[in-house]
């Protein structure tokens, strides 16, 4: 199932971003959780929805949006689907706070209409993983990067082959309030990365997990895969399934 794009302006953003088609994978059993899953640079929501539909997670509804098509600096300004702009994929690259806030707001909007008893999560691959982890830090801090309130209660976040944006400023944000520290310590985060990744360096992913742990995100699992490049494999998705089942606290049956 899919439906057309929408325009989201993250609170305070200067320009609207036109999002592409959103694909929804309905739960095959009782609906207990909803997870927004974000694709990587240049991809779309359809490809991940096809993979997620095959996972043995009957209680999860997956929402797979498509990022806006926008000029991307790392491609020399050539337009591509991207959740935010990237100049390069190194640890020292500048963060596009406006783009990150807009995409985090889009995710929050997609989750905001879910029933109150449904657990909520956000995950993604590569740049989608970066947006998912950024969303988790906004949830803990209680605010977007621009200071506007973050409106949804996240239960889990998953990042595959990605990185943590705004890592350098995270410590001050989490230490700014007792509530932020408490949320950071309670939200479960899963980061997975291939040691043969030639797009987002393995060390970038590893340091992102370390940065989260050192700023009070105490429930962080980091899994590495020896020969894995910048893609996913069944072994990794099996790990995601097991971790989600454990951390969303429902059984593997379809009840």
PDB file of C-alpha atoms in Angstrom:
ATOM      1  CA  UNK A   1       0.000   0.000   0.000  1.00  0.00           C
ATOM      2  CA  UNK A   2       1.303   3.443  -0.785  1.00  0.00           C
ATOM      3  CA  UNK A   3       0.095   6.994  -0.842  1.00  0.00           C
ATOM      4  CA  UNK A   4       1.339  10.224  -2.357  1.00  0.00           C
ATOM      5  CA  UNK A   5       3.848  12.726  -1.126  1.00  0.00           C
ATOM      6  CA  UNK A   6       3.312  15.618   1.232  1.00  0.00           C
ATOM      7  CA  UNK A   7       5.067  18.800   2.124  1.00  0.00           C
ATOM      8  CA  UNK A   8       6.465  19.087   5.634  1.00  0.00           C
ATOM      9  CA  UNK A   9       7.981  22.200   7.087  1.00  0.00           C
ATOM     10  CA  UNK A  10       9.906  21.338  10.247  1.00  0.00           C
ATOM     11  CA  UNK A  11       8.999  23.829  12.762  1.00  0.00           C
ATOM     12  CA  UNK A  12      11.146  26.805  11.876  1.00  0.00           C
ATOM     13  CA  UNK A  13      12.484  25.514   8.558  1.00  0.00           C
ATOM     14  CA  UNK A  14      12.837  28.120   5.820  1.00  0.00           C
ATOM     15  CA  UNK A  15      11.592  26.044   2.894  1.00  0.00           C
ATOM     16  CA  UNK A  16       9.126  23.193   2.408  1.00  0.00           C
ATOM     17  CA  UNK A  17      10.456  19.793   1.330  1.00  0.00           C
ATOM     18  CA  UNK A  18       8.339  17.728  -1.036  1.00  0.00           C
ATOM     19  CA  UNK A  19       8.367  14.146   0.198  1.00  0.00           C
ATOM     20  CA  UNK A  20       7.824  11.315  -2.248  1.00  0.00           C
ATOM     21  CA  UNK A  21       5.586   8.250  -2.018  1.00  0.00           C
ATOM     22  CA  UNK A  22       5.070   6.560   1.354  1.00  0.00           C
ATOM     23  CA  UNK A  23       4.714   2.764   1.415  1.00  0.00           C
ATOM     24  CA  UNK A  24       2.951   1.055   4.323  1.00  0.00           C
ATOM     25  CA  UNK A  25       3.364  -2.615   5.289  1.00  0.00           C
ATOM     26  CA  UNK A  26       0.385  -3.669   7.396  1.00  0.00           C
ATOM     27  CA  UNK A  27       0.922  -6.065  10.333  1.00  0.00           C
ATOM     28  CA  UNK A  28      -0.057  -9.676   9.585  1.00  0.00           C
ATOM     29  CA  UNK A  29      -1.078 -10.230  13.224  1.00  0.00           C
ATOM     30  CA  UNK A  30      -2.300  -7.977  16.038  1.00  0.00           C
ATOM     31  CA  UNK A  31      -0.940  -4.434  15.626  1.00  0.00           C
ATOM     32  CA  UNK A  32       1.363  -3.719  18.588  1.00  0.00           C
ATOM     33  CA  UNK A  33       4.053  -1.428  17.178  1.00  0.00           C
ATOM     34  CA  UNK A  34       4.652   1.010  14.313  1.00  0.00           C
ATOM     35  CA  UNK A  35       8.114   1.727  12.967  1.00  0.00           C
ATOM     36  CA  UNK A  36       9.025   4.364  10.383  1.00  0.00           C
ATOM     37  CA  UNK A  37      11.904   2.997   8.272  1.00  0.00           C
ATOM     38  CA  UNK A  38      14.099   5.410   6.309  1.00  0.00           C
ATOM     39  CA  UNK A  39      16.001   4.497   3.151  1.00  0.00           C
ATOM     40  CA  UNK A  40      19.521   5.569   2.175  1.00  0.00           C
ATOM     41  CA  UNK A  41      20.736   8.309  -0.174  1.00  0.00           C
ATOM     42  CA  UNK A  42      19.267   7.990  -3.684  1.00  0.00           C
ATOM     43  CA  UNK A  43      16.859   5.200  -2.729  1.00  0.00           C
ATOM     44  CA  UNK A  44      13.101   5.199  -2.047  1.00  0.00           C
ATOM     45  CA  UNK A  45      10.602   3.744   0.396  1.00  0.00           C
ATOM     46  CA  UNK A  46       9.442   0.964  -1.951  1.00  0.00           C
ATOM     47  CA  UNK A  47      12.657  -1.068  -1.891  1.00  0.00           C
ATOM     48  CA  UNK A  48      12.785  -1.317   1.901  1.00  0.00           C
ATOM     49  CA  UNK A  49       9.044  -1.984   2.231  1.00  0.00           C
ATOM     50  CA  UNK A  50       9.495  -5.112   0.078  1.00  0.00           C
ATOM     51  CA  UNK A  51      12.246  -6.415   2.382  1.00  0.00           C
ATOM     52  CA  UNK A  52      10.467  -5.494   5.623  1.00  0.00           C
ATOM     53  CA  UNK A  53       7.319  -7.288   4.465  1.00  0.00           C
ATOM     54  CA  UNK A  54       9.251 -10.589   4.482  1.00  0.00           C
ATOM     55  CA  UNK A  55      10.420 -10.321   8.118  1.00  0.00           C
ATOM     56  CA  UNK A  56       8.857 -12.589  10.780  1.00  0.00           C
ATOM     57  CA  UNK A  57       7.489  -9.618  12.757  1.00  0.00           C
ATOM     58  CA  UNK A  58       3.695  -9.954  12.417  1.00  0.00           C
ATOM     59  CA  UNK A  59       2.869  -7.337  15.068  1.00  0.00           C
ATOM     60  CA  UNK A  60       4.729  -4.442  13.433  1.00  0.00           C
ATOM     61  CA  UNK A  61       3.305  -1.928  10.985  1.00  0.00           C
ATOM     62  CA  UNK A  62       6.097  -0.461   8.837  1.00  0.00           C
ATOM     63  CA  UNK A  63       5.871   3.022   7.317  1.00  0.00           C
ATOM     64  CA  UNK A  64       8.450   3.596   4.571  1.00  0.00           C
ATOM     65  CA  UNK A  65       8.456   7.196   3.336  1.00  0.00           C
ATOM     66  CA  UNK A  66      10.492   8.519   0.406  1.00  0.00           C
ATOM     67  CA  UNK A  67      12.847  11.437   0.978  1.00  0.00           C
ATOM     68  CA  UNK A  68      12.592  14.702  -0.963  1.00  0.00           C
ATOM     69  CA  UNK A  69      14.602  15.059  -4.165  1.00  0.00           C
ATOM     70  CA  UNK A  70      17.082  17.841  -3.481  1.00  0.00           C
ATOM     71  CA  UNK A  71      20.553  19.020  -4.557  1.00  0.00           C
ATOM     72  CA  UNK A  72      23.168  16.999  -2.643  1.00  0.00           C
ATOM     73  CA  UNK A  73      26.587  18.565  -2.064  1.00  0.00           C
ATOM     74  CA  UNK A  74      28.453  15.235  -2.006  1.00  0.00           C
ATOM     75  CA  UNK A  75      27.119  14.656  -5.563  1.00  0.00           C
ATOM     76  CA  UNK A  76      28.318  18.097  -6.685  1.00  0.00           C
ATOM     77  CA  UNK A  77      24.827  19.546  -6.287  1.00  0.00           C
ATOM     78  CA  UNK A  78      23.166  16.877  -8.435  1.00  0.00           C
ATOM     79  CA  UNK A  79      19.581  16.211  -7.216  1.00  0.00           C
ATOM     80  CA  UNK A  80      18.908  12.966  -5.379  1.00  0.00           C
ATOM     81  CA  UNK A  81      16.482  11.636  -2.783  1.00  0.00           C
ATOM     82  CA  UNK A  82      18.031  12.668   0.534  1.00  0.00           C
ATOM     83  CA  UNK A  83      16.771  13.227   4.077  1.00  0.00           C
ATOM     84  CA  UNK A  84      19.244  16.112   4.488  1.00  0.00           C
ATOM     85  CA  UNK A  85      22.234  17.547   2.670  1.00  0.00           C
ATOM     86  CA  UNK A  86      25.685  15.975   3.080  1.00  0.00           C
ATOM     87  CA  UNK A  87      28.984  17.520   2.069  1.00  0.00           C
ATOM     88  CA  UNK A  88      30.847  14.275   2.740  1.00  0.00           C
ATOM     89  CA  UNK A  89      30.427  11.178   4.876  1.00  0.00           C
ATOM     90  CA  UNK A  90      33.324  11.768   7.259  1.00  0.00           C
ATOM     91  CA  UNK A  91      33.160  12.393  11.004  1.00  0.00           C
ATOM     92  CA  UNK A  92      34.113  16.047  10.505  1.00  0.00           C
ATOM     93  CA  UNK A  93      31.432  16.872   7.939  1.00  0.00           C
ATOM     94  CA  UNK A  94      29.109  19.770   8.848  1.00  0.00           C
ATOM     95  CA  UNK A  95      25.576  18.847   9.944  1.00  0.00           C
ATOM     96  CA  UNK A  96      22.563  20.117   7.971  1.00  0.00           C
ATOM     97  CA  UNK A  97      20.416  20.873  11.039  1.00  0.00           C
ATOM     98  CA  UNK A  98      17.589  22.346   8.965  1.00  0.00           C
ATOM     99  CA  UNK A  99      17.342  19.252   6.776  1.00  0.00           C
ATOM    100  CA  UNK A 100      17.673  16.899   9.756  1.00  0.00           C
ATOM    101  CA  UNK A 101      14.948  18.760  11.656  1.00  0.00           C
ATOM    102  CA  UNK A 102      12.622  18.669   8.637  1.00  0.00           C
ATOM    103  CA  UNK A 103      13.036  14.909   8.199  1.00  0.00           C
ATOM    104  CA  UNK A 104      12.789  14.200  11.938  1.00  0.00           C
ATOM    105  CA  UNK A 105       9.549  16.245  11.928  1.00  0.00           C
ATOM    106  CA  UNK A 106       8.262  14.229   8.961  1.00  0.00           C
ATOM    107  CA  UNK A 107       8.910  10.999  10.899  1.00  0.00           C
ATOM    108  CA  UNK A 108       7.198  12.413  14.004  1.00  0.00           C
ATOM    109  CA  UNK A 109       4.191  13.468  11.898  1.00  0.00           C
ATOM    110  CA  UNK A 110       3.876   9.947  10.472  1.00  0.00           C
ATOM    111  CA  UNK A 111       3.938   8.455  13.985  1.00  0.00           C
ATOM    112  CA  UNK A 112       1.688  11.063  15.618  1.00  0.00           C
ATOM    113  CA  UNK A 113      -1.542   9.564  14.253  1.00  0.00           C
ATOM    114  CA  UNK A 114      -0.894   6.047  15.590  1.00  0.00           C
ATOM    115  CA  UNK A 115      -3.185   4.743  18.390  1.00  0.00           C
ATOM    116  CA  UNK A 116      -2.090   5.587  21.945  1.00  0.00           C
ATOM    117  CA  UNK A 117      -1.404   1.963  22.966  1.00  0.00           C
ATOM    118  CA  UNK A 118       0.950   1.293  20.020  1.00  0.00           C
ATOM    119  CA  UNK A 119       4.710   1.297  20.610  1.00  0.00           C
ATOM    120  CA  UNK A 120       6.621   3.612  18.267  1.00  0.00           C
ATOM    121  CA  UNK A 121      10.032   3.387  16.649  1.00  0.00           C
ATOM    122  CA  UNK A 122      12.219   4.753  13.882  1.00  0.00           C
ATOM    123  CA  UNK A 123      14.948   2.953  11.975  1.00  0.00           C
ATOM    124  CA  UNK A 124      16.871   3.239   8.771  1.00  0.00           C
ATOM    125  CA  UNK A 125      19.838   2.496   6.571  1.00  0.00           C
ATOM    126  CA  UNK A 126      22.858   4.784   5.984  1.00  0.00           C
ATOM    127  CA  UNK A 127      21.542   8.371   5.788  1.00  0.00           C
ATOM    128  CA  UNK A 128      18.193   6.968   6.951  1.00  0.00           C
ATOM    129  CA  UNK A 129      19.978   5.494   9.971  1.00  0.00           C
ATOM    130  CA  UNK A 130      21.531   8.899  10.677  1.00  0.00           C
ATOM    131  CA  UNK A 131      18.042  10.472  10.603  1.00  0.00           C
ATOM    132  CA  UNK A 132      16.668   7.716  12.870  1.00  0.00           C
ATOM    133  CA  UNK A 133      19.444   8.219  15.444  1.00  0.00           C
ATOM    134  CA  UNK A 134      19.017  11.987  15.223  1.00  0.00           C
ATOM    135  CA  UNK A 135      15.293  11.481  15.925  1.00  0.00           C
ATOM    136  CA  UNK A 136      16.189   9.425  19.005  1.00  0.00           C
ATOM    137  CA  UNK A 137      18.405  12.233  20.310  1.00  0.00           C
ATOM    138  CA  UNK A 138      15.622  14.780  19.654  1.00  0.00           C
ATOM    139  CA  UNK A 139      13.225  12.551  21.602  1.00  0.00           C
ATOM    140  CA  UNK A 140      15.631  12.349  24.556  1.00  0.00           C
ATOM    141  CA  UNK A 141      16.388  16.076  24.495  1.00  0.00           C
ATOM    142  CA  UNK A 142      12.692  16.859  24.054  1.00  0.00           C
ATOM    143  CA  UNK A 143      13.493  19.285  21.232  1.00  0.00           C
ATOM    144  CA  UNK A 144      14.546  19.480  17.607  1.00  0.00           C
ATOM    145  CA  UNK A 145      17.859  21.124  16.790  1.00  0.00           C
ATOM    146  CA  UNK A 146      16.014  24.430  16.264  1.00  0.00           C
ATOM    147  CA  UNK A 147      14.607  24.302  19.808  1.00  0.00           C
ATOM    148  CA  UNK A 148      10.992  23.431  18.978  1.00  0.00           C
ATOM    149  CA  UNK A 149       9.427  20.620  21.051  1.00  0.00           C
ATOM    150  CA  UNK A 150       9.690  17.014  19.836  1.00  0.00           C
ATOM    151  CA  UNK A 151       6.118  15.660  19.946  1.00  0.00           C
ATOM    152  CA  UNK A 152       6.202  11.836  20.054  1.00  0.00           C
ATOM    153  CA  UNK A 153       7.271   9.166  22.512  1.00  0.00           C
ATOM    154  CA  UNK A 154       9.820   6.857  20.858  1.00  0.00           C
ATOM    155  CA  UNK A 155      10.291   3.338  22.223  1.00  0.00           C
ATOM    156  CA  UNK A 156      13.147   2.096  19.984  1.00  0.00           C
ATOM    157  CA  UNK A 157      15.558   3.241  17.279  1.00  0.00           C
ATOM    158  CA  UNK A 158      17.634   1.184  14.812  1.00  0.00           C
ATOM    159  CA  UNK A 159      20.509   2.343  12.609  1.00  0.00           C
ATOM    160  CA  UNK A 160      22.160   0.138   9.951  1.00  0.00           C
ATOM    161  CA  UNK A 161      25.404   1.292   8.284  1.00  0.00           C
ATOM    162  CA  UNK A 162      24.852   4.823   9.523  1.00  0.00           C
ATOM    163  CA  UNK A 163      26.214   7.471  11.860  1.00  0.00           C
ATOM    164  CA  UNK A 164      25.154   9.905  14.570  1.00  0.00           C
ATOM    165  CA  UNK A 165      24.683  13.515  13.379  1.00  0.00           C
ATOM    166  CA  UNK A 166      25.459  16.381  15.780  1.00  0.00           C
ATOM    167  CA  UNK A 167      27.482  14.070  18.039  1.00  0.00           C
ATOM    168  CA  UNK A 168      29.672  16.918  19.295  1.00  0.00           C
ATOM    169  CA  UNK A 169      26.787  18.896  20.800  1.00  0.00           C
ATOM    170  CA  UNK A 170      24.892  15.917  22.219  1.00  0.00           C
ATOM    171  CA  UNK A 171      26.474  15.814  25.681  1.00  0.00           C
ATOM    172  CA  UNK A 172      25.345  19.355  26.560  1.00  0.00           C
ATOM    173  CA  UNK A 173      21.803  18.629  25.346  1.00  0.00           C
ATOM    174  CA  UNK A 174      21.382  15.451  27.395  1.00  0.00           C
ATOM    175  CA  UNK A 175      22.981  16.900  30.507  1.00  0.00           C
ATOM    176  CA  UNK A 176      20.723  19.963  30.292  1.00  0.00           C
ATOM    177  CA  UNK A 177      17.880  18.312  32.197  1.00  0.00           C
ATOM    178  CA  UNK A 178      17.116  15.316  34.380  1.00  0.00           C
ATOM    179  CA  UNK A 179      14.259  14.364  32.063  1.00  0.00           C
ATOM    180  CA  UNK A 180      16.585  14.262  29.032  1.00  0.00           C
ATOM    181  CA  UNK A 181      19.081  12.100  30.918  1.00  0.00           C
ATOM    182  CA  UNK A 182      16.299   9.739  31.997  1.00  0.00           C
ATOM    183  CA  UNK A 183      14.931   9.394  28.440  1.00  0.00           C
ATOM    184  CA  UNK A 184      18.447   8.847  27.054  1.00  0.00           C
ATOM    185  CA  UNK A 185      19.124   6.073  29.546  1.00  0.00           C
ATOM    186  CA  UNK A 186      15.852   4.295  28.812  1.00  0.00           C
ATOM    187  CA  UNK A 187      15.452   4.233  25.006  1.00  0.00           C
ATOM    188  CA  UNK A 188      16.938   1.063  23.428  1.00  0.00           C
ATOM    189  CA  UNK A 189      19.152   1.718  20.385  1.00  0.00           C
ATOM    190  CA  UNK A 190      20.557  -0.862  17.948  1.00  0.00           C
ATOM    191  CA  UNK A 191      23.440   0.091  15.645  1.00  0.00           C
ATOM    192  CA  UNK A 192      24.821  -2.394  13.095  1.00  0.00           C
ATOM    193  CA  UNK A 193      27.806  -1.815  10.810  1.00  0.00           C
ATOM    194  CA  UNK A 194      29.898  -3.794   8.336  1.00  0.00           C
ATOM    195  CA  UNK A 195      33.670  -3.731   8.759  1.00  0.00           C
ATOM    196  CA  UNK A 196      34.052  -3.674   4.953  1.00  0.00           C
ATOM    197  CA  UNK A 197      31.784  -0.613   4.506  1.00  0.00           C
ATOM    198  CA  UNK A 198      33.421   1.611   1.864  1.00  0.00           C
ATOM    199  CA  UNK A 199      30.761   4.363   1.987  1.00  0.00           C
ATOM    200  CA  UNK A 200      30.230   5.110   5.687  1.00  0.00           C
ATOM    201  CA  UNK A 201      33.431   4.001   7.420  1.00  0.00           C
ATOM    202  CA  UNK A 202      33.068   1.330  10.085  1.00  0.00           C
ATOM    203  CA  UNK A 203      34.967   3.532  12.548  1.00  0.00           C
ATOM    204  CA  UNK A 204      32.384   6.299  11.985  1.00  0.00           C
ATOM    205  CA  UNK A 205      29.612   3.912  13.032  1.00  0.00           C
ATOM    206  CA  UNK A 206      31.612   2.572  15.967  1.00  0.00           C
ATOM    207  CA  UNK A 207      32.430   6.069  17.235  1.00  0.00           C
ATOM    208  CA  UNK A 208      28.752   7.022  16.894  1.00  0.00           C
ATOM    209  CA  UNK A 209      27.802   4.151  19.226  1.00  0.00           C
ATOM    210  CA  UNK A 210      30.547   5.229  21.652  1.00  0.00           C
ATOM    211  CA  UNK A 211      29.333   8.852  21.535  1.00  0.00           C
ATOM    212  CA  UNK A 212      25.796   7.743  22.411  1.00  0.00           C
ATOM    213  CA  UNK A 213      27.023   5.600  25.310  1.00  0.00           C
ATOM    214  CA  UNK A 214      29.264   8.362  26.669  1.00  0.00           C
ATOM    215  CA  UNK A 215      26.395  10.887  26.672  1.00  0.00           C
ATOM    216  CA  UNK A 216      24.067   8.735  28.755  1.00  0.00           C
ATOM    217  CA  UNK A 217      22.378   6.457  26.197  1.00  0.00           C
ATOM    218  CA  UNK A 218      23.073   3.385  28.291  1.00  0.00           C
ATOM    219  CA  UNK A 219      20.883   0.941  26.354  1.00  0.00           C
ATOM    220  CA  UNK A 220      22.972   0.845  23.143  1.00  0.00           C
ATOM    221  CA  UNK A 221      23.827  -2.375  21.299  1.00  0.00           C
ATOM    222  CA  UNK A 222      26.514  -2.164  18.580  1.00  0.00           C
ATOM    223  CA  UNK A 223      26.852  -5.161  16.234  1.00  0.00           C
ATOM    224  CA  UNK A 224      29.654  -5.511  13.712  1.00  0.00           C
ATOM    225  CA  UNK A 225      29.867  -7.790  10.686  1.00  0.00           C
ATOM    226  CA  UNK A 226      33.307  -8.758   9.384  1.00  0.00           C
ATOM    227  CA  UNK A 227      32.860  -8.915   5.608  1.00  0.00           C
ATOM    228  CA  UNK A 228      29.775  -6.726   5.259  1.00  0.00           C
ATOM    229  CA  UNK A 229      29.971  -3.711   2.931  1.00  0.00           C
ATOM    230  CA  UNK A 230      27.437  -0.881   2.559  1.00  0.00           C
ATOM    231  CA  UNK A 231      24.347  -3.073   2.289  1.00  0.00           C
ATOM    232  CA  UNK A 232      22.355  -5.463   4.467  1.00  0.00           C
ATOM    233  CA  UNK A 233      22.428  -9.271   4.740  1.00  0.00           C
ATOM    234  CA  UNK A 234      19.998 -11.836   6.213  1.00  0.00           C
ATOM    235  CA  UNK A 235      22.223 -12.334   9.279  1.00  0.00           C
ATOM    236  CA  UNK A 236      21.907  -8.637  10.101  1.00  0.00           C
ATOM    237  CA  UNK A 237      18.142  -8.549   9.544  1.00  0.00           C
ATOM    238  CA  UNK A 238      17.782 -11.645  11.783  1.00  0.00           C
ATOM    239  CA  UNK A 239      19.552  -9.663  14.500  1.00  0.00           C
ATOM    240  CA  UNK A 240      17.182  -6.715  13.962  1.00  0.00           C
ATOM    241  CA  UNK A 241      14.166  -9.052  14.269  1.00  0.00           C
ATOM    242  CA  UNK A 242      15.430 -10.628  17.500  1.00  0.00           C
ATOM    243  CA  UNK A 243      16.343  -7.259  19.001  1.00  0.00           C
ATOM    244  CA  UNK A 244      13.005  -5.653  18.107  1.00  0.00           C
ATOM    245  CA  UNK A 245      11.041  -8.617  19.473  1.00  0.00           C
ATOM    246  CA  UNK A 246      12.960  -8.407  22.774  1.00  0.00           C
ATOM    247  CA  UNK A 247      12.855  -4.624  23.128  1.00  0.00           C
ATOM    248  CA  UNK A 248       9.254  -4.131  22.063  1.00  0.00           C
ATOM    249  CA  UNK A 249       8.360  -6.940  24.491  1.00  0.00           C
ATOM    250  CA  UNK A 250       6.014  -9.027  22.387  1.00  0.00           C
ATOM    251  CA  UNK A 251       6.282 -12.680  21.501  1.00  0.00           C
ATOM    252  CA  UNK A 252       7.231 -13.964  18.042  1.00  0.00           C
ATOM    253  CA  UNK A 253       3.756 -15.473  17.525  1.00  0.00           C
ATOM    254  CA  UNK A 254       1.168 -13.615  15.427  1.00  0.00           C
ATOM    255  CA  UNK A 255      -1.205 -13.202  18.352  1.00  0.00           C
TER     256      UNK A 255
END
